[in-house]
Amino acid sequence: MIIIMRPDSTDEQINHVVEKLKKHGFGIHLSKGVERTVIGAIGDKSAIELESIQMLPGVSEIVPIRKPYKLVSRELKNTDTIVKISKSLSIGAGRKLAVIAGPCSVESEVGMLEVARLVKKAGAAALRGGAYKPRTSPYSFQGLGKKGLEILKMAGEKTGLPVVTEALDPRDVKLVEKYADVIQIGARNMQNFNLLKEVGKANIPVLLKRGPAAKVEDLLMSAEYIMSEGNHNVILCIRGITTFETATRNTLDLSAVPVIKKLSHLPVVVDPSHGTGKWDLVSAMSKAAVAAGADGLMIEVHPRPDEALSDGPQSLKPDTFAELMKELKLVAQAVGRKA
Amino acid sequence: MIIIMRPDSTDEQINHVVEKLKKHGFGIHLSKGVERTVIGAIGDKSAIELESIQMLPGVSEIVPIRKPYKLVSRELKNTDTIVKISKSLSIGAGRKLAVIAGPCSVESEVGMLEVARLVKKAGAAALRGGAYKPRTSPYSFQGLGKKGLEILKMAGEKTGLPVVTEALDPRDVKLVEKYADVIQIGARNMQNFNLLKEVGKANIPVLLKRGPAAKVEDLLMSAEYIMSEGNHNVILCIRGITTFETATRNTLDLSAVPVIKKLSHLPVVVDPSHGTGKWDLVSAMSKAAVAAGADGLMIEVHPRPDEALSDGPQSLKPDTFAELMKELKLVAQAVGRKA
Amino acid sequence: MIIIMRPDSTDEQINHVVEKLKKHGFGIHLSKGVERTVIGAIGDKSAIELESIQMLPGVSEIVPIRKPYKLVSRELKNTDTIVKISKSLSIGAGRKLAVIAGPCSVESEVGMLEVARLVKKAGAAALRGGAYKPRTSPYSFQGLGKKGLEILKMAGEKTGLPVVTEALDPRDVKLVEKYADVIQIGARNMQNFNLLKEVGKANIPVLLKRGPAAKVEDLLMSAEYIMSEGNHNVILCIRGITTFETATRNTLDLSAVPVIKKLSHLPVVVDPSHGTGKWDLVSAMSKAAVAAGADGLMIEVHPRPDEALSDGPQSLKPDTFAELMKELKLVAQAVGRKA
Amino acid sequence: MIIIMRPDSTDEQINHVVEKLKKHGFGIHLSKGVERTVIGAIGDKSAIELESIQMLPGVSEIVPIRKPYKLVSRELKNTDTIVKISKSLSIGAGRKLAVIAGPCSVESEVGMLEVARLVKKAGAAALRGGAYKPRTSPYSFQGLGKKGLEILKMAGEKTGLPVVTEALDPRDVKLVEKYADVIQIGARNMQNFNLLKEVGKANIPVLLKRGPAAKVEDLLMSAEYIMSEGNHNVILCIRGITTFETATRNTLDLSAVPVIKKLSHLPVVVDPSHGTGKWDLVSAMSKAAVAAGADGLMIEVHPRPDEALSDGPQSLKPDTFAELMKELKLVAQAVGRKA
């Protein structure tokens, strides 16, 4: 870490900083310029909160040299992580583009099986569906809970598709793990750290969605929480971020895909349905996501979107989805990926 | 609700929308203009998901007329809510400005008691301190947990100050309720809906912080979650929101104070410490918050900020805090509030 | 336009609104619900400022029905506009993907000609280069001015490439028009309305960049300014928008491409160089832009980026650019576009 | 400046950076840690574009030590600048709170004089009114131009109030200077650098508004442009910034007031009318601005806001303004300022 002192800092202040750093085991490299003194502190950042240095008298700025994450970092592990979900499905660099599709909420046995068969036929690799739904209004449909998990599992088994579903509450993780092949952590829970710790102890992969106000670095820190508990099978999922633009529900930050690929070895999928909030933007943004290097997509499909209990406006009809799957194949091939 | 049809919508499409609305019990008021048809739907919005209408063929836009929240709304209850915290402390419009002060984290018995005595002497009305800490890094100090709750309660009892502390996990709510006078829901958990439901069943007031990417309406919806479970003693807390500005940790949106006062009857406090992230902005923004109409403030105070285990850079030293309390008194009086 | 009255609005207030609307020539359609009165005003919005209604006593909300723009709108003209730049180059839907490439600033005759030849060879359709540079610091290189225009034109002529360059000042538009084939309006000047009016009178096409805090609707309104002066040859250019994310210089909002395509008939190009600020993200985002439906790209290329007088870090080296051009061809074909 | 090399950087890369820096006249201070090499470059940053170093092979990060601005900086001039506007009015630290009031647009002689007399009577120190109006729609009222300037000057002379008005175009600066006491640069033109240079040559003070997507540092850089041309009488004006919140037109970032006071010696005023876009938030935010340390306010006042040709919804009626002036006096005194 580098400590830049203020132009008017005194020798006493400089010494105070140096002493404090030494006390915490840092090696010191002092550089007195004409205008400023700069202190290099060599050692392990986590030994001391950066913050506590930042506020010592005379300190102008702290520049951390190491990234705050470790296990997720490409500096630690430079080979791309491939997350194995089932015998037939692995997600990651070099693998076939993985499309996870299905309705926002699990609504009924018949409906779920219908969607499962349709997306399977169109080429989806996994089935999604929410049993626990985080809704902004307490008066909106909150999901079928355990019953929803059972229906989803049934639909997955009948079609041979692995299933992805969200856990909202640390108390539900064990149950979700029993029914799902991948536990999803939703955008609103990206910094629900106790939930992250809980899924970090699960034995199945975790799909972690980026929060609407989270920087890429924040997303990586949340993945670090999961990995630090022992579960290294983490798939990152890009959704939209909160901006001033109102033409879309969120702004889908696709540049996060190549940014993450530089910083981390974890696979990245993109959710263009939540990322835009509008079904008629989903096809364009799905193709863009694949061209940008995404390892997979998460797409909402509903046979009758206008009857969906949640997120209808961003759901594709099965025939539009089938059409998109064909187009995606071409784009995937154009960027050198199997599809 | 009003449904605006597209200029090119057909009679068939219009009829389809009308039929669907009627099926859900809405009264219909049709207005065919030269350019557009507009459908007024009279009835209860929660009977049908707005979304499902939005995507019917021919629909251009939906305009909800009612707000999505009820219990928090000034339309339902036009008298200001006063939240009673202890015999000596109530927060709300017309009441004395309430300053909640203390360290970010509970760190030790001796330290906590020291701060409690100092802030009490300076005029604070309640004591804050975190036992469960939501930290972006799994390698940072995570709080003392139950031990922290005990220490906080002890310090509160010895000084006669009610205590405010955060619950992170639905599983901890009962325990926190046992030790605290107010349960805080942190900004990262503003949309942790299961946690909201749990504190909605608690018998003590809840201080609910605005999330960094949450609109005022989202904050009110989260308060609605708590109230819909029966707990009507909710205090809203304004913190910073996420913006592009990097000079401050967040951007403290003080206009939210008068905005909320127009929409809701709930009391509003402001946290200038988290809202700016810098101790040397806290005094200016505390005074501004009071001038903007806040019912209280939540301020981090630490006797030795450079040794704090978290958030030192935004903590005031006790003497700066005491100085600020004097200044706040003058500002509060200038805007007609007891202090 | 629809006017929603407050639940507590009086008959007198409703009449006042109605009278005011009638005075401005609106037809009125009154709908008194149990809870609210809604007034439909039929006529031309521009006859009266929406704002003046919004603040009449008793008014809760105004819902405009018509978009504020006309000439740029797909409602007015549903066929895609093709902007002809030279005999060999037209930009728009269905046309060959158009790649505009070159250095950020025109720096020297030799250098400019070198780049021009390299990008031409790689397949670029037009040459870019700034003679007038908007720099955040008054102490940074401000461009070569007229000399720069001369050099750019020379390089364009020697290679047969049409040239694109920015005008910053209404006083320079005539001169830029003399030398350039397309006048660029930079992101910082998107709402420099006098400049827009001036280029609206020019006889060559205008490439209009989206401002960093501009909604898509704002961009379309700025295009409307240009078109309302008579110049209908407008190309919209998507750059990044300002968000909280710091991993990229701006956040490249690619969803704006399909959003604009729905709302407007104008062609859209994407600038992934400014949109990300980092050369190693340019390739991924260029491919994503084409997959999202962009009609062209604007890419910074510099033979020695580390010696560039501006924006070096986001410039591709010529060989990386040549490589990218090959990849773009494949992606363009995959989405059914000539390349 | 400090250059942090990547962990895997080679000696050759390090030498290349060092040589390049030396060539540009920097003194070098090399620090080889176990993990990273850090290069301190001592000298004048403006001698070389930071960017060109940032992209040399092996470089991980550049940390500038000096701020990019000079003349605006408190490091250069630690005494607060007082800007003298007229015999009776000076704006700056320690001076009386200066309230600039008037309509958004100059509309008519009679109306302007009416407002001028009303705001004067209520205690305003200067009169505002726009003759050139930057409007998002080409079909909206664009201001009276020269006629507006004449009317404004007349109203100022009859009431003895100095006048503040906006210049939009470098070609109009001379004319505006002839009629106004202060030239305003609007938020949309904060980075219209040619306009900044032009007002930098004017002989009257400039009131520079923060752009909606501008960081505080960007605002200071724009002030630097003006000062670098010789005009040191610059008043900074805080307006709202663009965020995701839709309850207000912009988010009024009041923390910018103390932030600027730390970084710069220039006076700061706040515009709560544009900053919120809603008249019923203006009073609360005006008081908050004064409590935060603002040297003045800029408030829109219109005798009949619902007939205003622009920005009616954010204009105060004269009696509300007069009431506010009384309240402001109390708040100003509470924070130790004359009012």
PDB file of C-alpha atoms in Angstrom, chain C residues 124-306:
ATOM      1  CA  ALA C 124     -12.513   0.929 -42.578  1.00  0.00           C
ATOM      2  CA  ALA C 125     -15.188   2.862 -44.478  1.00  0.00           C
ATOM      3  CA  ALA C 126     -14.337   6.325 -43.170  1.00  0.00           C
ATOM      4  CA  LEU C 127     -11.560   8.180 -41.409  1.00  0.00           C
ATOM      5  CA  ARG C 128     -11.919  10.041 -38.127  1.00  0.00           C
ATOM      6  CA  GLY C 129      -9.606  12.531 -36.466  1.00  0.00           C
ATOM      7  CA  GLY C 130     -10.132  15.551 -34.219  1.00  0.00           C
ATOM      8  CA  ALA C 131      -8.903  19.010 -35.153  1.00  0.00           C
ATOM      9  CA  TYR C 132     -10.815  20.747 -32.353  1.00  0.00           C
ATOM     10  CA  LYS C 133     -10.567  18.813 -29.098  1.00  0.00           C
ATOM     11  CA  PRO C 134     -12.781  19.363 -26.054  1.00  0.00           C
ATOM     12  CA  ARG C 135     -10.418  18.686 -23.150  1.00  0.00           C
ATOM     13  CA  THR C 136     -11.314  18.823 -19.484  1.00  0.00           C
ATOM     14  CA  SER C 137      -8.086  20.650 -18.709  1.00  0.00           C
ATOM     15  CA  PRO C 138      -7.168  24.002 -20.261  1.00  0.00           C
ATOM     16  CA  TYR C 139      -3.564  22.827 -20.078  1.00  0.00           C
ATOM     17  CA  SER C 140      -4.079  19.762 -22.303  1.00  0.00           C
ATOM     18  CA  PHE C 141      -3.523  19.660 -26.075  1.00  0.00           C
ATOM     19  CA  GLN C 142      -6.483  21.431 -27.679  1.00  0.00           C
ATOM     20  CA  GLY C 143      -6.107  20.218 -31.258  1.00  0.00           C
ATOM     21  CA  LEU C 144      -4.458  21.690 -34.358  1.00  0.00           C
ATOM     22  CA  GLY C 145      -7.568  23.594 -35.484  1.00  0.00           C
ATOM     23  CA  LYS C 146      -7.667  24.586 -39.149  1.00  0.00           C
ATOM     24  CA  LYS C 147      -4.309  22.950 -39.797  1.00  0.00           C
ATOM     25  CA  GLY C 148      -5.778  19.721 -38.456  1.00  0.00           C
ATOM     26  CA  LEU C 149      -8.725  19.973 -40.831  1.00  0.00           C
ATOM     27  CA  GLU C 150      -6.349  20.371 -43.763  1.00  0.00           C
ATOM     28  CA  ILE C 151      -4.307  17.363 -42.757  1.00  0.00           C
ATOM     29  CA  LEU C 152      -7.388  15.219 -42.261  1.00  0.00           C
ATOM     30  CA  LYS C 153      -8.818  16.166 -45.648  1.00  0.00           C
ATOM     31  CA  MET C 154      -5.499  15.427 -47.325  1.00  0.00           C
ATOM     32  CA  ALA C 155      -5.329  11.985 -45.695  1.00  0.00           C
ATOM     33  CA  GLY C 156      -8.934  11.312 -46.692  1.00  0.00           C
ATOM     34  CA  GLU C 157      -8.301  12.284 -50.282  1.00  0.00           C
ATOM     35  CA  LYS C 158      -5.111  10.272 -50.611  1.00  0.00           C
ATOM     36  CA  THR C 159      -6.858   7.146 -49.343  1.00  0.00           C
ATOM     37  CA  GLY C 160     -10.296   7.743 -50.798  1.00  0.00           C
ATOM     38  CA  LEU C 161     -11.884   7.675 -47.366  1.00  0.00           C
ATOM     39  CA  PRO C 162     -14.586  10.186 -46.383  1.00  0.00           C
ATOM     40  CA  VAL C 163     -13.639  12.037 -43.197  1.00  0.00           C
ATOM     41  CA  VAL C 164     -15.502  12.668 -39.932  1.00  0.00           C
ATOM     42  CA  THR C 165     -14.442  15.429 -37.562  1.00  0.00           C
ATOM     43  CA  GLU C 166     -15.868  17.354 -34.656  1.00  0.00           C
ATOM     44  CA  ALA C 167     -17.092  20.938 -34.519  1.00  0.00           C
ATOM     45  CA  LEU C 168     -17.082  22.499 -31.053  1.00  0.00           C
ATOM     46  CA  ASP C 169     -18.142  26.035 -31.738  1.00  0.00           C
ATOM     47  CA  PRO C 170     -20.942  27.514 -33.858  1.00  0.00           C
ATOM     48  CA  ARG C 171     -18.313  29.838 -35.343  1.00  0.00           C
ATOM     49  CA  ASP C 172     -16.342  26.891 -36.739  1.00  0.00           C
ATOM     50  CA  VAL C 173     -19.171  25.000 -38.424  1.00  0.00           C
ATOM     51  CA  LYS C 174     -18.732  26.613 -41.829  1.00  0.00           C
ATOM     52  CA  LEU C 175     -15.031  25.828 -41.841  1.00  0.00           C
ATOM     53  CA  VAL C 176     -15.499  22.234 -40.707  1.00  0.00           C
ATOM     54  CA  GLU C 177     -18.170  21.775 -43.370  1.00  0.00           C
ATOM     55  CA  LYS C 178     -15.651  22.853 -45.991  1.00  0.00           C
ATOM     56  CA  TYR C 179     -13.168  20.149 -45.036  1.00  0.00           C
ATOM     57  CA  ALA C 180     -15.248  17.278 -43.673  1.00  0.00           C
ATOM     58  CA  ASP C 181     -17.699  14.763 -45.101  1.00  0.00           C
ATOM     59  CA  VAL C 182     -19.489  14.353 -41.764  1.00  0.00           C
ATOM     60  CA  ILE C 183     -19.585  16.853 -38.897  1.00  0.00           C
ATOM     61  CA  GLN C 184     -19.396  15.238 -35.502  1.00  0.00           C
ATOM     62  CA  ILE C 185     -21.119  16.734 -32.471  1.00  0.00           C
ATOM     63  CA  GLY C 186     -19.389  15.430 -29.375  1.00  0.00           C
ATOM     64  CA  ALA C 187     -21.032  14.100 -26.239  1.00  0.00           C
ATOM     65  CA  ARG C 188     -20.303  17.255 -24.241  1.00  0.00           C
ATOM     66  CA  ASN C 189     -22.073  19.349 -26.862  1.00  0.00           C
ATOM     67  CA  MET C 190     -25.168  17.196 -27.290  1.00  0.00           C
ATOM     68  CA  GLN C 191     -27.208  19.935 -25.665  1.00  0.00           C
ATOM     69  CA  ASN C 192     -25.267  22.897 -27.045  1.00  0.00           C
ATOM     70  CA  PHE C 193     -28.414  23.957 -28.835  1.00  0.00           C
ATOM     71  CA  ASN C 194     -26.926  26.827 -30.835  1.00  0.00           C
ATOM     72  CA  LEU C 195     -24.314  24.471 -32.216  1.00  0.00           C
ATOM     73  CA  LEU C 196     -27.068  21.995 -33.104  1.00  0.00           C
ATOM     74  CA  LYS C 197     -28.969  24.712 -34.945  1.00  0.00           C
ATOM     75  CA  GLU C 198     -25.841  25.663 -36.858  1.00  0.00           C
ATOM     76  CA  VAL C 199     -25.108  22.123 -38.056  1.00  0.00           C
ATOM     77  CA  GLY C 200     -28.817  21.831 -38.812  1.00  0.00           C
ATOM     78  CA  LYS C 201     -28.135  24.338 -41.584  1.00  0.00           C
ATOM     79  CA  ALA C 202     -25.083  22.519 -42.920  1.00  0.00           C
ATOM     80  CA  ASN C 203     -25.185  20.576 -46.170  1.00  0.00           C
ATOM     81  CA  ILE C 204     -23.364  17.504 -44.955  1.00  0.00           C
ATOM     82  CA  PRO C 205     -24.441  14.737 -42.557  1.00  0.00           C
ATOM     83  CA  VAL C 206     -24.094  15.112 -38.805  1.00  0.00           C
ATOM     84  CA  LEU C 207     -22.949  12.401 -36.422  1.00  0.00           C
ATOM     85  CA  LEU C 208     -24.519  13.236 -33.050  1.00  0.00           C
ATOM     86  CA  LYS C 209     -23.092  11.639 -29.933  1.00  0.00           C
ATOM     87  CA  ARG C 210     -25.159  10.844 -26.865  1.00  0.00           C
ATOM     88  CA  GLY C 211     -24.183  12.909 -23.831  1.00  0.00           C
ATOM     89  CA  PRO C 212     -22.985  11.076 -20.733  1.00  0.00           C
ATOM     90  CA  ALA C 213     -26.088  12.038 -18.705  1.00  0.00           C
ATOM     91  CA  ALA C 214     -28.571  12.052 -21.569  1.00  0.00           C
ATOM     92  CA  LYS C 215     -31.499   9.703 -21.760  1.00  0.00           C
ATOM     93  CA  VAL C 216     -32.286   8.229 -25.154  1.00  0.00           C
ATOM     94  CA  GLU C 217     -35.175  10.670 -25.316  1.00  0.00           C
ATOM     95  CA  ASP C 218     -32.799  13.597 -24.780  1.00  0.00           C
ATOM     96  CA  LEU C 219     -30.608  12.342 -27.621  1.00  0.00           C
ATOM     97  CA  LEU C 220     -33.624  12.154 -29.901  1.00  0.00           C
ATOM     98  CA  MET C 221     -34.644  15.688 -28.907  1.00  0.00           C
ATOM     99  CA  SER C 222     -31.185  16.935 -29.860  1.00  0.00           C
ATOM    100  CA  ALA C 223     -31.479  15.192 -33.229  1.00  0.00           C
ATOM    101  CA  GLU C 224     -34.848  16.905 -33.573  1.00  0.00           C
ATOM    102  CA  TYR C 225     -33.070  20.269 -33.184  1.00  0.00           C
ATOM    103  CA  ILE C 226     -30.806  19.468 -36.129  1.00  0.00           C
ATOM    104  CA  MET C 227     -33.609  18.124 -38.302  1.00  0.00           C
ATOM    105  CA  SER C 228     -35.910  21.035 -37.473  1.00  0.00           C
ATOM    106  CA  GLU C 229     -33.371  23.304 -39.177  1.00  0.00           C
ATOM    107  CA  GLY C 230     -33.566  21.276 -42.367  1.00  0.00           C
ATOM    108  CA  ASN C 231     -30.674  18.831 -42.154  1.00  0.00           C
ATOM    109  CA  HIS C 232     -32.248  15.367 -42.075  1.00  0.00           C
ATOM    110  CA  ASN C 233     -28.979  13.456 -42.460  1.00  0.00           C
ATOM    111  CA  VAL C 234     -28.362  12.636 -38.839  1.00  0.00           C
ATOM    112  CA  ILE C 235     -26.485   9.599 -37.547  1.00  0.00           C
ATOM    113  CA  LEU C 236     -26.860   8.866 -33.843  1.00  0.00           C
ATOM    114  CA  CYS C 237     -23.823   7.651 -31.943  1.00  0.00           C
ATOM    115  CA  ILE C 238     -23.945   5.724 -28.695  1.00  0.00           C
ATOM    116  CA  ARG C 239     -21.114   6.298 -26.293  1.00  0.00           C
ATOM    117  CA  GLY C 240     -21.006   5.447 -22.627  1.00  0.00           C
ATOM    118  CA  ILE C 241     -23.214   6.980 -19.989  1.00  0.00           C
ATOM    119  CA  THR C 242     -22.158   8.156 -16.563  1.00  0.00           C
ATOM    120  CA  THR C 243     -22.763   5.605 -13.820  1.00  0.00           C
ATOM    121  CA  PHE C 244     -21.265   4.618 -10.482  1.00  0.00           C
ATOM    122  CA  GLU C 245     -19.092   1.907 -12.062  1.00  0.00           C
ATOM    123  CA  THR C 246     -15.400   2.818 -12.092  1.00  0.00           C
ATOM    124  CA  ALA C 247     -13.985  -0.223 -13.896  1.00  0.00           C
ATOM    125  CA  THR C 248     -14.756   1.516 -17.182  1.00  0.00           C
ATOM    126  CA  ARG C 249     -14.553   5.208 -18.079  1.00  0.00           C
ATOM    127  CA  ASN C 250     -18.265   5.197 -18.902  1.00  0.00           C
ATOM    128  CA  THR C 251     -20.875   2.460 -19.061  1.00  0.00           C
ATOM    129  CA  LEU C 252     -21.571   1.551 -22.689  1.00  0.00           C
ATOM    130  CA  ASP C 253     -25.357   1.263 -22.844  1.00  0.00           C
ATOM    131  CA  LEU C 254     -25.801  -1.065 -25.811  1.00  0.00           C
ATOM    132  CA  SER C 255     -29.498  -1.564 -25.118  1.00  0.00           C
ATOM    133  CA  ALA C 256     -29.876   1.969 -26.467  1.00  0.00           C
ATOM    134  CA  VAL C 257     -29.326   0.501 -29.942  1.00  0.00           C
ATOM    135  CA  PRO C 258     -32.523  -1.591 -30.079  1.00  0.00           C
ATOM    136  CA  VAL C 259     -34.366   1.057 -28.041  1.00  0.00           C
ATOM    137  CA  ILE C 260     -33.550   3.745 -30.619  1.00  0.00           C
ATOM    138  CA  LYS C 261     -34.389   1.408 -33.489  1.00  0.00           C
ATOM    139  CA  LYS C 262     -37.891   1.068 -32.051  1.00  0.00           C
ATOM    140  CA  LEU C 263     -38.393   4.805 -31.566  1.00  0.00           C
ATOM    141  CA  SER C 264     -36.588   6.341 -34.522  1.00  0.00           C
ATOM    142  CA  HIS C 265     -35.745   5.750 -38.168  1.00  0.00           C
ATOM    143  CA  LEU C 266     -32.250   7.222 -37.874  1.00  0.00           C
ATOM    144  CA  PRO C 267     -29.104   5.080 -38.182  1.00  0.00           C
ATOM    145  CA  VAL C 268     -27.133   4.243 -35.041  1.00  0.00           C
ATOM    146  CA  VAL C 269     -23.414   3.729 -34.653  1.00  0.00           C
ATOM    147  CA  VAL C 270     -21.499   2.827 -31.497  1.00  0.00           C
ATOM    148  CA  ASP C 271     -18.222   4.213 -30.188  1.00  0.00           C
ATOM    149  CA  PRO C 272     -16.719   1.458 -28.024  1.00  0.00           C
ATOM    150  CA  SER C 273     -13.476   3.402 -27.581  1.00  0.00           C
ATOM    151  CA  HIS C 274     -14.982   6.302 -25.640  1.00  0.00           C
ATOM    152  CA  GLY C 275     -17.698   3.995 -24.365  1.00  0.00           C
ATOM    153  CA  THR C 276     -15.239   1.963 -22.353  1.00  0.00           C
ATOM    154  CA  GLY C 277     -12.072   4.053 -22.241  1.00  0.00           C
ATOM    155  CA  LYS C 278      -9.917   0.920 -22.419  1.00  0.00           C
ATOM    156  CA  TRP C 279      -8.443  -0.555 -25.564  1.00  0.00           C
ATOM    157  CA  ASP C 280      -8.640  -4.112 -24.285  1.00  0.00           C
ATOM    158  CA  LEU C 281     -12.427  -3.893 -24.014  1.00  0.00           C
ATOM    159  CA  VAL C 282     -12.892  -2.415 -27.495  1.00  0.00           C
ATOM    160  CA  SER C 283     -12.916  -5.681 -29.418  1.00  0.00           C
ATOM    161  CA  ALA C 284     -15.481  -7.405 -27.206  1.00  0.00           C
ATOM    162  CA  MET C 285     -17.764  -4.385 -27.157  1.00  0.00           C
ATOM    163  CA  SER C 286     -17.432  -3.780 -30.914  1.00  0.00           C
ATOM    164  CA  LYS C 287     -18.658  -7.279 -31.610  1.00  0.00           C
ATOM    165  CA  ALA C 288     -21.432  -6.873 -29.042  1.00  0.00           C
ATOM    166  CA  ALA C 289     -22.513  -3.616 -30.674  1.00  0.00           C
ATOM    167  CA  VAL C 290     -22.835  -5.241 -34.065  1.00  0.00           C
ATOM    168  CA  ALA C 291     -24.739  -8.164 -32.576  1.00  0.00           C
ATOM    169  CA  ALA C 292     -27.085  -5.668 -30.880  1.00  0.00           C
ATOM    170  CA  GLY C 293     -27.908  -4.174 -34.269  1.00  0.00           C
ATOM    171  CA  ALA C 294     -25.611  -1.167 -34.692  1.00  0.00           C
ATOM    172  CA  ASP C 295     -25.258   0.159 -38.234  1.00  0.00           C
ATOM    173  CA  GLY C 296     -21.652   1.105 -37.714  1.00  0.00           C
ATOM    174  CA  LEU C 297     -18.787   1.598 -35.301  1.00  0.00           C
ATOM    175  CA  MET C 298     -16.444   4.434 -34.510  1.00  0.00           C
ATOM    176  CA  ILE C 299     -13.099   3.143 -33.317  1.00  0.00           C
ATOM    177  CA  GLU C 300      -9.943   4.923 -32.265  1.00  0.00           C
ATOM    178  CA  VAL C 301      -6.809   3.608 -33.903  1.00  0.00           C
ATOM    179  CA  HIS C 302      -3.311   4.948 -33.349  1.00  0.00           C
ATOM    180  CA  PRO C 303      -0.052   3.416 -34.581  1.00  0.00           C
ATOM    181  CA  ARG C 304       1.704   4.231 -31.294  1.00  0.00           C
ATOM    182  CA  PRO C 305      -0.981   4.705 -28.634  1.00  0.00           C
ATOM    183  CA  ASP C 306       1.554   5.492 -25.921  1.00  0.00           C
TER     184      ASP C 306
END
